[in-house]
Every structure is written in C-alpha cells, then in structure tokens.
PDB file of C-alpha atoms and ligand atoms in Angstrom:
ATOM      1  CA  MET I   1       0.097   0.151  -0.190  1.00 92.00           C
ATOM      2  CA  ILE I   2       0.710   3.726  -0.702  1.00 95.00           C
ATOM      3  CA  ILE I   3       0.430   6.658   1.846  1.00 95.00           C
ATOM      4  CA  GLN I   4      -0.304   9.443  -0.579  1.00 94.00           C
ATOM      5  CA  PHE I   5       1.360  12.676   1.798  1.00 94.00           C
ATOM      6  CA  SER I   6      -0.906  15.239   0.050  1.00 90.00           C
ATOM      7  CA  ARG I   7      -1.065  18.523   2.355  1.00 88.00           C
ATOM      8  CA  ALA I   8      -4.722  18.007   3.197  1.00 88.00           C
ATOM      9  CA  GLY I   9      -3.672  14.336   4.782  1.00 90.00           C
ATOM     10  CA  PHE I  10      -2.068  16.406   7.661  1.00 90.00           C
ATOM     11  CA  LEU I  11      -5.887  18.344   8.344  1.00 90.00           C
ATOM     12  CA  ASN I  12      -4.521  17.268  11.895  1.00 91.00           C
ATOM     13  CA  HIS I  13      -1.621  19.735  11.291  1.00 92.00           C
ATOM     14  CA  PRO I  14      -4.329  23.111  11.290  1.00 91.00           C
ATOM     15  CA  TYR I  15      -1.149  25.530  12.139  1.00 92.00           C
ATOM     16  CA  ALA I  16       1.505  23.663   9.850  1.00 90.00           C
ATOM     17  CA  LEU I  17      -1.040  24.143   6.804  1.00 91.00           C
ATOM     18  CA  LEU I  18      -1.621  27.781   8.234  1.00 92.00           C
ATOM     19  CA  GLN I  19       1.866  28.237   7.868  1.00 91.00           C
ATOM     20  CA  PHE I  20       2.128  26.303   4.456  1.00 89.00           C
ATOM     21  CA  ALA I  21      -0.659  28.583   3.468  1.00 91.00           C
ATOM     22  CA  LEU I  22       1.483  31.768   4.199  1.00 93.00           C
ATOM     23  CA  GLY I  23       4.821  30.938   2.653  1.00 92.00           C
ATOM     24  CA  ASN I  24       6.131  28.911   5.292  1.00 92.00           C
ATOM     25  CA  LYS I  25       6.623  25.422   4.015  1.00 91.00           C
ATOM     26  CA  SER I  26       9.394  24.151   6.289  1.00 93.00           C
ATOM     27  CA  THR I  27       7.003  23.250   9.697  1.00 95.00           C
ATOM     28  CA  LEU I  28       4.263  21.138   7.192  1.00 94.00           C
ATOM     29  CA  HIS I  29       7.860  19.533   5.671  1.00 95.00           C
ATOM     30  CA  GLU I  30       9.295  18.541   9.191  1.00 96.00           C
ATOM     31  CA  VAL I  31       6.093  17.270  10.713  1.00 95.00           C
ATOM     32  CA  MET I  32       5.792  15.070   6.858  1.00 95.00           C
ATOM     33  CA  LEU I  33       9.235  13.984   7.822  1.00 97.00           C
ATOM     34  CA  MET I  34       8.228  12.551  11.323  1.00 97.00           C
ATOM     35  CA  ARG I  35       5.411  10.746   9.485  1.00 96.00           C
ATOM     36  CA  ALA I  36       7.709   9.600   7.175  1.00 98.00           C
ATOM     37  CA  GLY I  37      10.178   8.251   9.823  1.00 98.00           C
ATOM     38  CA  LYS I  38       7.863   6.564  11.784  1.00 97.00           C
ATOM     39  CA  ILE I  39       6.048   4.463   9.051  1.00 97.00           C
ATOM     40  CA  LEU I  40       9.258   3.386   7.033  1.00 98.00           C
ATOM     41  CA  LEU I  41      11.837   3.093  10.370  1.00 98.00           C
ATOM     42  CA  GLY I  42       8.501   0.966  12.948  1.00 97.00           C
ATOM     43  CA  ASP I  43      10.023   0.718  16.739  1.00 97.00           C
ATOM     44  CA  SER I  44      14.035   1.509  16.004  1.00 96.00           C
ATOM     45  CA  PHE I  45      12.444   5.390  14.730  1.00 98.00           C
ATOM     46  CA  ASP I  46      13.620   7.786  18.361  1.00 98.00           C
ATOM     47  CA  ARG I  47      11.627  10.616  17.473  1.00 97.00           C
ATOM     48  CA  SER I  48      13.908  12.473  19.853  1.00 98.00           C
ATOM     49  CA  TYR I  49      16.996  12.024  17.625  1.00 98.00           C
ATOM     50  CA  ALA I  50      14.804  13.126  15.013  1.00 98.00           C
ATOM     51  CA  LYS I  51      13.794  15.899  15.946  1.00 98.00           C
ATOM     52  CA  ALA I  52      17.514  16.979  16.135  1.00 98.00           C
ATOM     53  CA  VAL I  53      18.213  15.648  12.536  1.00 98.00           C
ATOM     54  CA  LEU I  54      15.487  18.334  11.351  1.00 98.00           C
ATOM     55  CA  LYS I  55      17.782  21.061  13.201  1.00 98.00           C
ATOM     56  CA  GLU I  56      20.603  20.535  11.147  1.00 98.00           C
ATOM     57  CA  ILE I  57      18.174  20.426   8.375  1.00 98.00           C
ATOM     58  CA  SER I  58      16.642  24.245   9.070  1.00 97.00           C
ATOM     59  CA  ASP I  59      20.327  25.380  10.575  1.00 98.00           C
ATOM     60  CA  GLY I  60      21.724  24.001   7.148  1.00 97.00           C
ATOM     61  CA  ASP I  61      24.718  21.917   8.772  1.00 98.00           C
ATOM     62  CA  PHE I  62      26.700  20.954   6.457  1.00 98.00           C
ATOM     63  CA  ILE I  63      29.470  20.430   4.878  1.00 98.00           C
ATOM     64  CA  PRO I  64      29.566  23.538   2.031  1.00 96.00           C
ATOM     65  CA  LEU I  65      29.004  22.635  -2.004  1.00 97.00           C
ATOM     66  CA  ASN I  66      30.968  23.040  -4.155  1.00 96.00           C
ATOM     67  CA  GLN I  67      29.398  25.587  -5.902  1.00 91.00           C
ATOM     68  CA  LEU I  68      30.689  27.994  -8.979  1.00 93.00           C
ATOM     69  CA  PRO I  69      29.901  31.364  -9.367  1.00 90.00           C
ATOM     70  CA  GLY I  70      26.783  32.722 -11.415  1.00 89.00           C
ATOM     71  CA  VAL I  71      25.637  28.327 -11.836  1.00 90.00           C
ATOM     72  CA  SER I  72      22.578  27.364  -9.343  1.00 89.00           C
ATOM     73  CA  LEU I  73      22.464  23.562  -9.423  1.00 93.00           C
ATOM     74  CA  PRO I  74      19.332  21.261  -9.565  1.00 94.00           C
ATOM     75  CA  GLY I  75      19.327  18.097  -7.789  1.00 96.00           C
ATOM     76  CA  ASN I  76      17.674  17.179  -4.231  1.00 97.00           C
ATOM     77  CA  LYS I  77      19.544  19.505  -1.961  1.00 96.00           C
ATOM     78  CA  PRO I  78      17.953  19.490   1.092  1.00 96.00           C
ATOM     79  CA  THR I  79      16.015  22.707   0.747  1.00 94.00           C
ATOM     80  CA  TYR I  80      13.538  20.953  -0.816  1.00 93.00           C
ATOM     81  CA  LEU I  81      10.948  18.700   0.653  1.00 95.00           C
ATOM     82  CA  PHE I  82      12.731  15.249  -1.000  1.00 97.00           C
ATOM     83  CA  GLY I  83      15.944  16.331  -0.533  1.00 98.00           C
ATOM     84  CA  LYS I  84      15.311  16.637   3.165  1.00 98.00           C
ATOM     85  CA  PHE I  85      14.168  13.408   3.031  1.00 98.00           C
ATOM     86  CA  LEU I  86      16.443  11.982   1.530  1.00 98.00           C
ATOM     87  CA  TYR I  87      19.403  13.944   4.519  1.00 98.00           C
ATOM     88  CA  PHE I  88      16.600  12.652   7.001  1.00 98.00           C
ATOM     89  CA  ILE I  89      16.064   9.010   6.488  1.00 98.00           C
ATOM     90  CA  VAL I  90      20.033   7.992   5.493  1.00 98.00           C
ATOM     91  CA  ARG I  91      20.511  10.041   9.473  1.00 98.00           C
ATOM     92  CA  CYS I  92      17.639   8.384  10.868  1.00 98.00           C
ATOM     93  CA  ALA I  93      18.114   4.531   9.429  1.00 98.00           C
ATOM     94  CA  ARG I  94      21.967   5.093   8.979  1.00 98.00           C
ATOM     95  CA  PRO I  95      22.951   2.832   6.292  1.00 98.00           C
ATOM     96  CA  GLY I  96      26.743   0.857   5.775  1.00 98.00           C
ATOM     97  CA  VAL I  97      25.652   0.444   2.296  1.00 98.00           C
ATOM     98  CA  MET I  98      23.559   2.616  -0.722  1.00 99.00           C
ATOM     99  CA  VAL I  99      23.350   2.777  -3.927  1.00 98.00           C
ATOM    100  CA  GLU I 100      21.750   5.524  -5.877  1.00 98.00           C
ATOM    101  CA  THR I 101      21.388   5.739  -9.481  1.00 98.00           C
ATOM    102  CA  GLY I 102      21.343   8.977 -11.840  1.00 97.00           C
ATOM    103  CA  VAL I 103      24.194  11.616  -9.643  1.00 97.00           C
ATOM    104  CA  ALA I 104      24.417  14.679 -12.755  1.00 96.00           C
ATOM    105  CA  HIS I 105      26.805  17.591 -10.600  1.00 96.00           C
ATOM    106  CA  GLY I 106      26.288  15.237  -7.019  1.00 97.00           C
ATOM    107  CA  VAL I 107      24.370  17.255  -5.916  1.00 98.00           C
ATOM    108  CA  SER I 108      21.756  14.167  -4.081  1.00 98.00           C
ATOM    109  CA  SER I 109      25.240  12.909  -3.206  1.00 98.00           C
ATOM    110  CA  TRP I 110      26.902  15.032  -1.365  1.00 98.00           C
ATOM    111  CA  THR I 111      23.202  15.616   0.798  1.00 98.00           C
ATOM    112  CA  ILE I 112      23.734  12.036   1.693  1.00 98.00           C
ATOM    113  CA  LEU I 113      28.139  11.711   1.889  1.00 98.00           C
ATOM    114  CA  ASN I 114      26.778  15.159   4.495  1.00 98.00           C
ATOM    115  CA  ALA I 115      24.644  12.465   6.089  1.00 98.00           C
ATOM    116  CA  MET I 116      26.932   9.553   6.248  1.00 98.00           C
ATOM    117  CA  HIS I 117      29.596  12.153   7.511  1.00 98.00           C
ATOM    118  CA  LYS I 118      27.694  12.797  10.602  1.00 98.00           C
ATOM    119  CA  ASN I 119      26.433   9.649  10.974  1.00 98.00           C
ATOM    120  CA  GLY I 120      30.126   8.750  11.314  1.00 98.00           C
ATOM    121  CA  LYS I 121      29.582   5.109   8.660  1.00 98.00           C
ATOM    122  CA  GLY I 122      28.118   4.140   5.601  1.00 98.00           C
ATOM    123  CA  LYS I 123      29.249   4.107   2.078  1.00 98.00           C
ATOM    124  CA  LEU I 124      27.593   5.612  -0.949  1.00 98.00           C
ATOM    125  CA  TYR I 125      27.698   3.520  -4.303  1.00 98.00           C
ATOM    126  CA  SER I 126      26.490   6.370  -7.637  1.00 98.00           C
ATOM    127  CA  ILE I 127      25.880   5.253 -10.501  1.00 98.00           C
ATOM    128  CA  ASP I 128      25.848   8.039 -13.412  1.00 97.00           C
ATOM    129  CA  LEU I 129      25.633   7.825 -17.498  1.00 94.00           C
ATOM    130  CA  PRO I 130      26.342  10.576 -18.156  1.00 88.00           C
ATOM    131  CA  ASN I 131      25.516  13.758 -20.831  1.00 83.00           C
ATOM    132  CA  GLN I 132      21.825  12.019 -20.964  1.00 83.00           C
ATOM    133  CA  ASP I 133      20.017  14.851 -19.744  1.00 81.00           C
ATOM    134  CA  LEU I 134      20.318  17.523 -22.401  1.00 74.00           C
ATOM    135  CA  LYS I 135      19.688  20.831 -20.314  1.00 81.00           C
ATOM    136  CA  SER I 136      20.557  21.320 -16.820  1.00 89.00           C
ATOM    137  CA  TYR I 137      21.339  18.473 -15.640  1.00 90.00           C
ATOM    138  CA  ASN I 138      24.278  18.048 -17.611  1.00 91.00           C
ATOM    139  CA  PRO I 139      27.648  18.334 -15.960  1.00 90.00           C
ATOM    140  CA  THR I 140      29.545  18.767 -19.342  1.00 87.00           C
ATOM    141  CA  ASN I 141      27.412  21.652 -20.148  1.00 89.00           C
ATOM    142  CA  ILE I 142      29.251  23.450 -17.498  1.00 88.00           C
ATOM    143  CA  ARG I 143      33.058  22.017 -18.944  1.00 87.00           C
ATOM    144  CA  GLN I 144      32.453  19.726 -15.443  1.00 92.00           C
ATOM    145  CA  SER I 145      31.902  15.235 -14.999  1.00 94.00           C
ATOM    146  CA  SER I 146      29.949  13.810 -13.209  1.00 96.00           C
ATOM    147  CA  GLY I 147      29.697  14.160  -9.627  1.00 97.00           C
ATOM    148  CA  TRP I 148      32.040  17.481 -10.088  1.00 96.00           C
ATOM    149  CA  ALA I 149      30.055  19.333  -6.695  1.00 97.00           C
ATOM    150  CA  VAL I 150      30.305  16.799  -4.423  1.00 98.00           C
ATOM    151  CA  PRO I 151      33.526  18.302  -1.952  1.00 98.00           C
ATOM    152  CA  ASP I 152      36.787  16.520  -1.366  1.00 98.00           C
ATOM    153  CA  GLU I 153      35.286  16.056   2.617  1.00 98.00           C
ATOM    154  CA  LEU I 154      33.366  13.579   1.885  1.00 98.00           C
ATOM    155  CA  ARG I 155      34.855  11.998  -0.489  1.00 98.00           C
ATOM    156  CA  HIS I 156      36.530   8.538   1.549  1.00 98.00           C
ATOM    157  CA  ARG I 157      32.231   7.207   1.821  1.00 98.00           C
ATOM    158  CA  TRP I 158      32.267   7.253  -2.112  1.00 98.00           C
ATOM    159  CA  ASP I 159      32.119   5.356  -5.334  1.00 98.00           C
ATOM    160  CA  LEU I 160      31.166   6.728  -8.382  1.00 98.00           C
ATOM    161  CA  ARG I 161      30.196   4.160 -11.542  1.00 98.00           C
ATOM    162  CA  LEU I 162      30.593   5.655 -14.781  1.00 97.00           C
ATOM    163  CA  GLY I 163      28.329   3.699 -17.090  1.00 97.00           C
ATOM    164  CA  PRO I 164      24.507   2.632 -17.722  1.00 97.00           C
ATOM    165  CA  SER I 165      22.456   1.594 -14.925  1.00 98.00           C
ATOM    166  CA  GLN I 166      21.162  -1.572 -16.672  1.00 98.00           C
ATOM    167  CA  GLU I 167      25.184  -2.726 -16.823  1.00 98.00           C
ATOM    168  CA  LEU I 168      26.528  -1.530 -13.543  1.00 98.00           C
ATOM    169  CA  LEU I 169      24.096  -1.910 -11.180  1.00 98.00           C
ATOM    170  CA  PRO I 170      23.723  -5.491 -11.137  1.00 98.00           C
ATOM    171  CA  GLN I 171      27.486  -5.541 -11.393  1.00 98.00           C
ATOM    172  CA  LEU I 172      27.168  -3.560  -8.461  1.00 98.00           C
ATOM    173  CA  ILE I 173      24.810  -5.620  -6.759  1.00 98.00           C
ATOM    174  CA  LYS I 174      26.527  -9.351  -7.156  1.00 97.00           C
ATOM    175  CA  GLU I 175      30.031  -7.460  -5.376  1.00 97.00           C
ATOM    176  CA  LEU I 176      28.067  -5.616  -2.493  1.00 97.00           C
ATOM    177  CA  LYS I 177      25.726  -8.793  -1.630  1.00 89.00           C
ATOM    178  CA  GLU I 178      23.851  -6.866   0.667  1.00 97.00           C
ATOM    179  CA  ILE I 179      22.413  -3.654   0.854  1.00 98.00           C
ATOM    180  CA  ASP I 180      20.634  -1.423   3.437  1.00 98.00           C
ATOM    181  CA  VAL I 181      19.586   1.706   1.156  1.00 98.00           C
ATOM    182  CA  PHE I 182      19.103   1.795  -2.344  1.00 98.00           C
ATOM    183  CA  PHE I 183      17.847   5.464  -4.450  1.00 98.00           C
ATOM    184  CA  HIS I 184      17.290   5.744  -8.393  1.00 98.00           C
ATOM    185  CA  ASP I 185      17.285   8.928  -9.656  1.00 98.00           C
ATOM    186  CA  SER I 186      18.498   7.747 -13.077  1.00 97.00           C
ATOM    187  CA  ASP I 187      16.359   7.448 -16.156  1.00 96.00           C
ATOM    188  CA  HIS I 188      12.545   7.790 -15.115  1.00 96.00           C
ATOM    189  CA  SER I 189      11.030   5.649 -17.720  1.00 97.00           C
ATOM    190  CA  TYR I 190       8.794   2.852 -16.882  1.00 98.00           C
ATOM    191  CA  GLU I 191      11.014   0.266 -18.135  1.00 98.00           C
ATOM    192  CA  ASN I 192      13.931   1.043 -16.048  1.00 98.00           C
ATOM    193  CA  MET I 193      12.684   2.004 -13.470  1.00 98.00           C
ATOM    194  CA  THR I 194      11.174  -1.329 -13.016  1.00 98.00           C
ATOM    195  CA  PHE I 195      14.782  -3.069 -14.108  1.00 98.00           C
ATOM    196  CA  GLU I 196      17.013  -0.908 -11.190  1.00 98.00           C
ATOM    197  CA  PHE I 197      14.086  -2.524  -8.227  1.00 98.00           C
ATOM    198  CA  GLU I 198      13.865  -5.525  -9.253  1.00 98.00           C
ATOM    199  CA  ALA I 199      18.022  -5.695  -9.718  1.00 98.00           C
ATOM    200  CA  VAL I 200      18.358  -4.072  -6.483  1.00 98.00           C
ATOM    201  CA  TYR I 201      15.355  -5.807  -4.569  1.00 98.00           C
ATOM    202  CA  ASP I 202      16.832  -9.559  -3.365  1.00 98.00           C
ATOM    203  CA  SER I 203      19.606  -7.567  -2.071  1.00 98.00           C
ATOM    204  CA  LEU I 204      17.248  -5.548  -0.044  1.00 98.00           C
ATOM    205  CA  LYS I 205      17.719  -6.292   3.656  1.00 98.00           C
ATOM    206  CA  THR I 206      14.707  -6.757   5.757  1.00 97.00           C
ATOM    207  CA  GLY I 207      13.656  -3.946   6.792  1.00 97.00           C
ATOM    208  CA  GLY I 208      15.870  -1.952   3.884  1.00 98.00           C
ATOM    209  CA  LEU I 209      14.123   1.236   2.015  1.00 98.00           C
ATOM    210  CA  ILE I 210      13.728   1.920  -1.610  1.00 98.00           C
ATOM    211  CA  LEU I 211      14.301   5.530  -2.302  1.00 98.00           C
ATOM    212  CA  SER I 212      12.401   7.361  -5.377  1.00 98.00           C
ATOM    213  CA  ASP I 213      11.894   9.975  -7.414  1.00 98.00           C
ATOM    214  CA  ASP I 214       9.460  11.586  -9.862  1.00 97.00           C
ATOM    215  CA  VAL I 215       7.437   8.756  -8.744  1.00 97.00           C
ATOM    216  CA  HIS I 216       4.221  10.604 -10.442  1.00 95.00           C
ATOM    217  CA  LYS I 217       5.683   9.791 -13.793  1.00 95.00           C
ATOM    218  CA  ASN I 218       4.809   6.263 -14.590  1.00 96.00           C
ATOM    219  CA  ASP I 219       3.883   2.884 -12.551  1.00 97.00           C
ATOM    220  CA  ALA I 220       6.855   1.496 -12.123  1.00 98.00           C
ATOM    221  CA  PHE I 221       6.877   2.555  -7.951  1.00 98.00           C
ATOM    222  CA  SER I 222       3.317   1.536  -7.774  1.00 97.00           C
ATOM    223  CA  ASP I 223       3.067  -1.715  -9.910  1.00 98.00           C
ATOM    224  CA  LEU I 224       6.649  -2.454  -7.002  1.00 98.00           C
ATOM    225  CA  VAL I 225       4.612  -1.758  -3.761  1.00 98.00           C
ATOM    226  CA  THR I 226       2.055  -4.132  -5.208  1.00 97.00           C
ATOM    227  CA  ALA I 227       3.759  -7.112  -6.581  1.00 98.00           C
ATOM    228  CA  LYS I 228       6.078  -7.184  -3.459  1.00 98.00           C
ATOM    229  CA  LYS I 229       3.085  -6.652  -1.266  1.00 97.00           C
ATOM    230  CA  ILE I 230       5.515  -4.126   0.862  1.00 98.00           C
ATOM    231  CA  ASN I 231       4.633  -0.216   1.905  1.00 96.00           C
ATOM    232  CA  GLY I 232       4.984   2.909   1.309  1.00 97.00           C
ATOM    233  CA  LEU I 233       4.466   5.917   0.597  1.00 97.00           C
ATOM    234  CA  GLN I 234       4.942   9.317  -1.754  1.00 97.00           C
ATOM    235  CA  PHE I 235       5.710  12.766  -1.653  1.00 95.00           C
ATOM    236  CA  TYR I 236       3.255  15.757  -3.324  1.00 88.00           C
ATOM    237  CA  THR I 237       6.051  16.713  -4.362  1.00 78.00           C
ATOM    238  CA  LYS I 238       7.175  13.630  -6.034  1.00 89.00           C
ATOM    239  CA  GLY I 239       9.003  11.354  -4.930  1.00 96.00           C
ATOM    240  CA  GLY I 240       8.467   8.153  -3.042  1.00 98.00           C
ATOM    241  CA  ALA I 241      10.078   5.328  -0.327  1.00 98.00           C
ATOM    242  CA  ALA I 242       8.886   1.634   0.580  1.00 98.00           C
ATOM    243  CA  VAL I 243      10.783  -0.623   2.992  1.00 98.00           C
ATOM    244  CA  LYS I 244      10.913  -3.857   2.221  1.00 98.00           C
TER     245      LYS I 244
HETATM  246  C1  LIG H 301      17.971  14.120 -12.510  1.00 69.39           C
HETATM  247  S1  LIG H 301      19.324  13.794 -12.941  1.00 69.39           S
HETATM  248  C2  LIG H 301      19.964  13.379 -11.787  1.00 69.39           C
HETATM  249  C3  LIG H 301      19.897  14.124  -9.851  1.00 69.39           C
HETATM  250  C4  LIG H 301      20.658  13.928  -9.357  1.00 69.39           C
HETATM  251  N1  LIG H 301      19.779  12.329  -8.116  1.00 69.39           N
HETATM  252  C5  LIG H 301      20.398  15.084  -7.940  1.00 69.39           C
HETATM  253  O1  LIG H 301      19.300  14.969  -7.767  1.00 69.39           O
HETATM  254  O2  LIG H 301      20.906  15.438  -8.103  1.00 69.39           O
HETATM  255  C6  LIG H 301      19.455  12.293 -14.167  1.00 69.39           C
HETATM  256  C7  LIG H 301      20.622  11.860 -13.945  1.00 69.39           C
HETATM  257  O3  LIG H 301      21.046  10.413 -14.311  1.00 69.39           O
HETATM  258  C8  LIG H 301      21.781   9.670 -15.495  1.00 69.39           C
HETATM  259  N2  LIG H 301      21.520   9.013 -16.217  1.00 69.39           N
HETATM  260  C9  LIG H 301      20.755   8.567 -17.519  1.00 69.39           C
HETATM  261  N3  LIG H 301      19.877   7.300 -17.693  1.00 69.39           N
HETATM  262  C10 LIG H 301      21.228   7.195 -17.201  1.00 69.39           C
HETATM  263  C11 LIG H 301      21.151   5.258 -17.344  1.00 69.39           C
HETATM  264  N4  LIG H 301      20.397   4.351 -18.083  1.00 69.39           N
HETATM  265  N5  LIG H 301      22.170   4.642 -16.192  1.00 69.39           N
HETATM  266  C12 LIG H 301      22.721   5.459 -14.915  1.00 69.39           C
HETATM  267  N6  LIG H 301      22.554   6.774 -15.354  1.00 69.39           N
HETATM  268  C13 LIG H 301      21.359   7.530 -15.812  1.00 69.39           C
HETATM  269  C14 LIG H 301      22.184  10.963 -16.527  1.00 69.39           C
HETATM  270  O4  LIG H 301      22.928  11.776 -16.868  1.00 69.39           O
HETATM  271  C15 LIG H 301      21.988  12.371 -15.495  1.00 69.39           C
HETATM  272  O5  LIG H 301      23.151  11.939 -14.344  1.00 69.39           O
END
C-alpha cells in the first residue's frame, strides 16, 4: 500500500497547514518527515534524535557544496522536501551500504554523504551515465564531469561509477551482496525504473529502503509496492519511499 502525503492528509496539523498557506513550508515538511520516519523505520524510529536531525536541516548544518560563481545547480538538496527527506532518512536509518543511480552534478550524492558524515558510518555507491540529460542536469554543459560538486572531505565514503545502470547495477549488486538503502534518480522510464528496482530487490535487507525520485511519472513504483506486498509512501512533490 502507498500512503499519499498530500497536504490535505495533514489536516490534524492546522498550524503547519496555516504556515504552509502563509508561505512557510518548513513546519509542514517537518511534520511530514516525522510521519515518514515512523512509517519507514517503525519501532527503531527515535523521535528526539529525529528532531535533532530536523534542526541540522533548518540550520543548514552541512559541509558546503562546491559551487561555481553564477551557476545554480539542480538536484535534491535539503532545501526542497524530497532533498530534506533524503538527508533525514539517511541520518535516521544509518545505512552501512547505500546505492544511488543518477548523479548529474552530485547534489543528491552530496546530501547523502553529508548525512553519512554526521552518522560517522556508511558508504555510498553511485552510478551515472554522463551526458544523458541535455539541459541543466548535464555537467558537461558547464565543462564539468559527473559528481564534480561533491567536496573532497566527503569523498572517502563515495564510490562513483560511470556507465549505464543496466550494465553497472547488476555487477555492483553482485559485488556488494547486501544493501541497506537504494535510491533511484536516473532514467525515469517505466522499463528502467522497474529494471533497477528488480535488480536490487533481492539484495535489499529486510527492513531496507527503496527511495525514488519522480514516482509520479509512471506506475513502476506503485507496481513494485503492489507486487512485493510492501508499504510505501509518496510525497506530494513527487518522490516516494518503500520498506522491504
Ligand atoms: C535527474 S539527474 C540526477 C540528479 C541527482 N540525483 C540529484 O538529485 O542531484 C539524472 C541523471 O541520471 C543519468 N542517467 C540517465 N540515464 C541513465 C542510465 N541509464 N544509467 C545511469 N545513469 C543515467 C543522467 O545522465 C543524469 O546525470
């Protein structure tokens, strides 16, 4: 089953909804993140620890992203709901092994690696096929390569591999054997999303998480949740998460 995190689903938080209507999205985002953490992590979700993580997000307590003057980078940074969720869930689930597809400039990798840095544990394996996106997500448009924006201090926890996920993901999964969290953000076609979810599913630990951006684009994520009889949620902005 997929629980929809629409704004109307939070009517029991009138203050958060009022703030949202007044243009302050962060209170409602925090309420959503706390509910998502509880759904995905169950009894291991620690509310007071999670509140401290929310404070890191609101304080912007991160190692700064590499930036070029005058270039604004697209990606899942913790100023947007799904970027906040990525940071929050990695801080709360504390994965040892996480796999990501779709890197572009490295904004989501940076978000995840910041959380692992704070956790003091974890390794992120990322796969990207450079030059696939024609516009803002293509780093070569600003004469850079995949993941260029990730600062050096965070790279010792990172293994970045370049090539199509159709080839590299099965190889990587064979190497790793078990993973804690998978995050899809590469080619959002139904075929590729389904391929990636199936490629990782058997190696995902029980209680492990499948995260995906842009689940609204097709039925791949909802078909996965239905086929595997697992629980999931979808944020109103577009991303989703499910627990094995
Ligand atoms: C939306 S961007 C990723 C954004 C990134 N996750 C973030 O939030 O900062 C999608 C990336 O997936 C890559 N990509 C597209 N098809 C791919 C494939 N078949 N295998 C691996 N990467 C792919 C693109 O080149 C692009 O860099």
